mmCIF file of C-alpha atoms in Angstrom:
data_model
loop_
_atom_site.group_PDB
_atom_site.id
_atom_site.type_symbol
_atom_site.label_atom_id
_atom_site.label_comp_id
_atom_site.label_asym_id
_atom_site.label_seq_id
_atom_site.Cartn_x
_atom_site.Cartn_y
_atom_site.Cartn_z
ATOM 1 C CA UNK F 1 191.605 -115.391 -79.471
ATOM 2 C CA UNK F 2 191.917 -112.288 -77.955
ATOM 3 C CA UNK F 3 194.109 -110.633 -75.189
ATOM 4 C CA UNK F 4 193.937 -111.764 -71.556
ATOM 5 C CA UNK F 5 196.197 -110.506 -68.977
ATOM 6 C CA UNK F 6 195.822 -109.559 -65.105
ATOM 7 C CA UNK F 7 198.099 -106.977 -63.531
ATOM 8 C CA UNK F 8 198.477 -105.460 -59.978
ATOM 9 C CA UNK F 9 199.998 -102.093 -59.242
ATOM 10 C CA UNK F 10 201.044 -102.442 -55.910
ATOM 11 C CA UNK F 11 201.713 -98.306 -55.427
ATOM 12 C CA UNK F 12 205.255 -98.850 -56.883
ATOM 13 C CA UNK F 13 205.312 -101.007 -59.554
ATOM 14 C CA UNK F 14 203.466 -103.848 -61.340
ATOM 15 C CA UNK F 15 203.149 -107.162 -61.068
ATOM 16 C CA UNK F 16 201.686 -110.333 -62.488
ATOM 17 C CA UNK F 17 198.346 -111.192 -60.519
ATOM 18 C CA UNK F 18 195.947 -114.286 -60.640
ATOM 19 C CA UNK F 19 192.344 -112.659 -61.782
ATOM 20 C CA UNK F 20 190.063 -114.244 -59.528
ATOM 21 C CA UNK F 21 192.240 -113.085 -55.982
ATOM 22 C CA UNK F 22 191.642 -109.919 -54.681
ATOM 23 C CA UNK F 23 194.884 -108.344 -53.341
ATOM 24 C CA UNK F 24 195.430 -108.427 -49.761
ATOM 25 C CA UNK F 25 198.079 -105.799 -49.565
ATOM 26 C CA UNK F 26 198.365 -102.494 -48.133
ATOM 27 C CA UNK F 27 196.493 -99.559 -50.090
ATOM 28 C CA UNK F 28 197.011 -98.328 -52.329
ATOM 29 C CA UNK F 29 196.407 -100.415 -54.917
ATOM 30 C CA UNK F 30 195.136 -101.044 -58.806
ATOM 31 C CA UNK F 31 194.400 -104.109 -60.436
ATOM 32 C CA UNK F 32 193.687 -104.232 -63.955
ATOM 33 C CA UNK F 33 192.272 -107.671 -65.284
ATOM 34 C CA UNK F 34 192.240 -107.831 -69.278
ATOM 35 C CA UNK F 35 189.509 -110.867 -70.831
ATOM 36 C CA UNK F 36 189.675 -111.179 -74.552
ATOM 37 C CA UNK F 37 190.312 -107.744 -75.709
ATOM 38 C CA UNK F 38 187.152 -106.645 -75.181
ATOM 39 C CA UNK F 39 186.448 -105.955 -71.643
ATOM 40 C CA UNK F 40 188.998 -104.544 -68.832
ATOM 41 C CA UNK F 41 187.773 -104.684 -64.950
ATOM 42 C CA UNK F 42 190.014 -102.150 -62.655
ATOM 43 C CA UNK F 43 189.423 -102.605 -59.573
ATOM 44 C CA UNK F 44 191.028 -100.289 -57.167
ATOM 45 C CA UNK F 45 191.537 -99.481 -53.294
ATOM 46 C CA UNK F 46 190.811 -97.008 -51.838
ATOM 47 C CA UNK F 47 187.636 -96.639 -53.758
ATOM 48 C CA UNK F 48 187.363 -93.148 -52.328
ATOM 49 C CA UNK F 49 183.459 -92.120 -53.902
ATOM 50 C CA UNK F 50 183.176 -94.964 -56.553
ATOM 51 C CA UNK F 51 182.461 -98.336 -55.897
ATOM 52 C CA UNK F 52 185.838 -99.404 -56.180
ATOM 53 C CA UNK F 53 185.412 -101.169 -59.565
ATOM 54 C CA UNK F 54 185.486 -99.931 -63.083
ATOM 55 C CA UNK F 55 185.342 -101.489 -66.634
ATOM 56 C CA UNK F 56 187.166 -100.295 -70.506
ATOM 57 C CA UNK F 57 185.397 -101.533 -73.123
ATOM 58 C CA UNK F 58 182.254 -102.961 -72.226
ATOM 59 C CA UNK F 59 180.527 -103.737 -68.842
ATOM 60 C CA UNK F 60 180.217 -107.458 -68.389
ATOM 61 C CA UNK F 61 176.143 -106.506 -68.384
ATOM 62 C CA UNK F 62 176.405 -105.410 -72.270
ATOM 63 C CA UNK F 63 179.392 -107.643 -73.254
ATOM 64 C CA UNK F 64 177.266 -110.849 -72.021
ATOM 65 C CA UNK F 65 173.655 -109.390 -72.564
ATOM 66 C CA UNK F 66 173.211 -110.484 -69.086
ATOM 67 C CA UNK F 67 171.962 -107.534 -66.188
ATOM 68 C CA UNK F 68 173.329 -110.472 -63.718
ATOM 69 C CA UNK F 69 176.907 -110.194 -65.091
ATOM 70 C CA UNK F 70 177.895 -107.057 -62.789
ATOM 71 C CA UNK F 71 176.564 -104.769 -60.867
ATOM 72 C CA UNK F 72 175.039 -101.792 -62.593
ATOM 73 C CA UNK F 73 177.600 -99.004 -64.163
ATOM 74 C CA UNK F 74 177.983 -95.345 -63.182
ATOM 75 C CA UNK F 75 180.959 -93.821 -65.298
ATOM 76 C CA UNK F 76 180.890 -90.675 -63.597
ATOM 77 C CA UNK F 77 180.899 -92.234 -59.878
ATOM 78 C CA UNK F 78 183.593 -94.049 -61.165
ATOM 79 C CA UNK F 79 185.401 -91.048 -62.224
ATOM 80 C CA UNK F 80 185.313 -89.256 -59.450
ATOM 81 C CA UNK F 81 186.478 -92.542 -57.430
ATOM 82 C CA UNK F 82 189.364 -93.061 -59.742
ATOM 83 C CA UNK F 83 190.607 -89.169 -59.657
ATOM 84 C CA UNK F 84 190.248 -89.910 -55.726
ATOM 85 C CA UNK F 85 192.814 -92.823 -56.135
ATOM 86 C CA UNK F 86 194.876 -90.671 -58.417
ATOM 87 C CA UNK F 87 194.999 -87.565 -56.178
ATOM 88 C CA UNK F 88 195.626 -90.142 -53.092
ATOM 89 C CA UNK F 89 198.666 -92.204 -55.084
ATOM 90 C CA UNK F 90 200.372 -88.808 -56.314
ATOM 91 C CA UNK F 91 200.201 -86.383 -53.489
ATOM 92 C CA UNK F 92 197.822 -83.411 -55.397
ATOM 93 C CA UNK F 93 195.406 -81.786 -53.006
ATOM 94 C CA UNK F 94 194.232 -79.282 -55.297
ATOM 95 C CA UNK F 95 190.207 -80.531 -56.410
ATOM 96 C CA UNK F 96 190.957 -78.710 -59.417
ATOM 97 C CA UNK F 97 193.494 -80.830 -60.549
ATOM 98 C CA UNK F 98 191.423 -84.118 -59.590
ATOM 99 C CA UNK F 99 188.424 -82.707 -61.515
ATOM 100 C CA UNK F 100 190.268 -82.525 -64.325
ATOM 101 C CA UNK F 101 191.657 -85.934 -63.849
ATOM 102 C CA UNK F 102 187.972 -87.029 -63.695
ATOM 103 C CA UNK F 103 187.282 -85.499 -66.871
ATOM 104 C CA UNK F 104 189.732 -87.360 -68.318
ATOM 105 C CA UNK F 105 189.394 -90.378 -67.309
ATOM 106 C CA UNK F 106 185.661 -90.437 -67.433
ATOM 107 C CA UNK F 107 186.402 -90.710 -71.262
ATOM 108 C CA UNK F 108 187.470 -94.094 -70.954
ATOM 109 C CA UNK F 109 185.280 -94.954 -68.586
ATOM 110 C CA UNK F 110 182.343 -98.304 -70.471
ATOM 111 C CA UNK F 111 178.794 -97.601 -69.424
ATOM 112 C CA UNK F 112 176.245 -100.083 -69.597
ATOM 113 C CA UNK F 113 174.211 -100.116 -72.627
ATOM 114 C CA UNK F 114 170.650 -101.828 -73.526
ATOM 115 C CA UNK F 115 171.410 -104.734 -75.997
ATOM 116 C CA UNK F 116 169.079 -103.582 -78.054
ATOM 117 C CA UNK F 117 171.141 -100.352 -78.706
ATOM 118 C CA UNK F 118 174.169 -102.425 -79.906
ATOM 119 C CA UNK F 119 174.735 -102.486 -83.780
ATOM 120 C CA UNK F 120 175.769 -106.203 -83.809
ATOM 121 C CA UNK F 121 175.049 -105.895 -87.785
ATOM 122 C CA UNK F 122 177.127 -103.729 -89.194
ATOM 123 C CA UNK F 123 177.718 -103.740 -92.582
ATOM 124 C CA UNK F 124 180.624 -105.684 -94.462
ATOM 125 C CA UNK F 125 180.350 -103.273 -97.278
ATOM 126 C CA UNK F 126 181.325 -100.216 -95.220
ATOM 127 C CA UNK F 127 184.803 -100.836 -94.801
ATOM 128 C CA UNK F 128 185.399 -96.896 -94.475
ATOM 129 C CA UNK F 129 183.902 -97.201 -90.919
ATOM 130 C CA UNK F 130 186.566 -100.093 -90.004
ATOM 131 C CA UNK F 131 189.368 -97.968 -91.142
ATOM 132 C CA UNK F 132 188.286 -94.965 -89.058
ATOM 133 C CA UNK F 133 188.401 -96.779 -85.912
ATOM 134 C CA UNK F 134 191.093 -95.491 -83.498
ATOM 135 C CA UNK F 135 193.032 -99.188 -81.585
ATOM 136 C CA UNK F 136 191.683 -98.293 -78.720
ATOM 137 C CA UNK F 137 188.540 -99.269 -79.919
ATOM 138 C CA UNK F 138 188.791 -102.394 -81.152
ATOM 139 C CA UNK F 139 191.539 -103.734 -78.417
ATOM 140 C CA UNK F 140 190.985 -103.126 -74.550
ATOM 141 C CA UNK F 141 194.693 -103.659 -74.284
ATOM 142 C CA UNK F 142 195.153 -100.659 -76.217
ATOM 143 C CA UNK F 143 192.693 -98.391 -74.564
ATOM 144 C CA UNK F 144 193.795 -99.937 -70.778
ATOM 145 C CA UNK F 145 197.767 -98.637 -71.987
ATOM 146 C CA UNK F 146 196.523 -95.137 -72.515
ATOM 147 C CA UNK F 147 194.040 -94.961 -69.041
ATOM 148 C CA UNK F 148 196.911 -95.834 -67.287
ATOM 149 C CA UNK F 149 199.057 -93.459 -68.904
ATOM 150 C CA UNK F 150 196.320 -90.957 -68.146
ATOM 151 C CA UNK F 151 196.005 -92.087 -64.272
ATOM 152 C CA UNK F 152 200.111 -91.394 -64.623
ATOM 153 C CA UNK F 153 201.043 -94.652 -64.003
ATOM 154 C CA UNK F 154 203.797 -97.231 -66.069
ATOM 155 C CA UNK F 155 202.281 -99.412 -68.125
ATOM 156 C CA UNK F 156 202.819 -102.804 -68.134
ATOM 157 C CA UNK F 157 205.515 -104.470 -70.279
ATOM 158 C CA UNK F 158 203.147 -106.990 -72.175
ATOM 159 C CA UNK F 159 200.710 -103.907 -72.884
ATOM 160 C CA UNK F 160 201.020 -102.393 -76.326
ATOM 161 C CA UNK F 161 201.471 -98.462 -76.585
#
């Protein structure tokens, strides 16, 4: 079983949240909502350009081979949406600085892919490949620590680092 764990940062500081509520508190806000290891949903207010919603790991369209899982996936909206929320939570004005930001955090940013692009074979004799893997590849938890370090946030206590 993997890791599952929902989280709202409330501006200040986090707290534990119930996954299926949306927050009804003053903006602005994050909410990070962790299911199995393998697919993190941030949702955050305001959405500035994005949608408001963006996923680590997989989309919920490629993790359940399903295009009725979520809405379609644009990264790069969502990048600019997020580095919106970042400028907005820590006082920067400059666009240069929130481009940047975007850049950064367009790197952890899941796209939706075609299931028919996903290696769901790979080979048990090429444990080389395993090894190579960086944590935050294998284990959203891992890869959700590090985005919120990069949004410059605290990361929450039960999140490894």
């Amino acid at each position: 079983m993997g890791f599952f764990g929902t989280y709202l940062f409330n501006g200040h500081r986090w707290t534990a949240h119930h996954p299926a509520e949306q927050p009804i508190i003053p903006e602005p806000w994050l909410l990070v909502d962790i299911h199995d290891s393998d697919i993190a949903t941030i949702t955050y207010r305001p959405p500035g350009s994005g949608s408001g919603v963006a996923y680590l790991g997989d989309t919920p369209r490629t993790y359940f081979e399903n295009p009725d899982a979520s809405a379609p996936t644009d990264a790069a909206r969502e990048a600019a949406g997020l580095g919106a929320w970042w400028a907005h939570q820590h006082g920067r004005s400059s666009g240069t600085e929130r481009e940047a930001k975007e850049a950064d955090l367009a790197a952890y940013l899941a796209e939706d892919l075609n299931p028919a692009d996903i290696d769901l074979d790979h080979d048990d004799d090429d444990d080389d490949d395993d090894e190579d893997l960086d944590d935050a590849e294998v284990f959203v938890e891992v890869k959700t620590a590090r985005f919120l370090a990069a949004l410059d946030l605290p990361v929450p206590d039960d999140l490894p680092r």
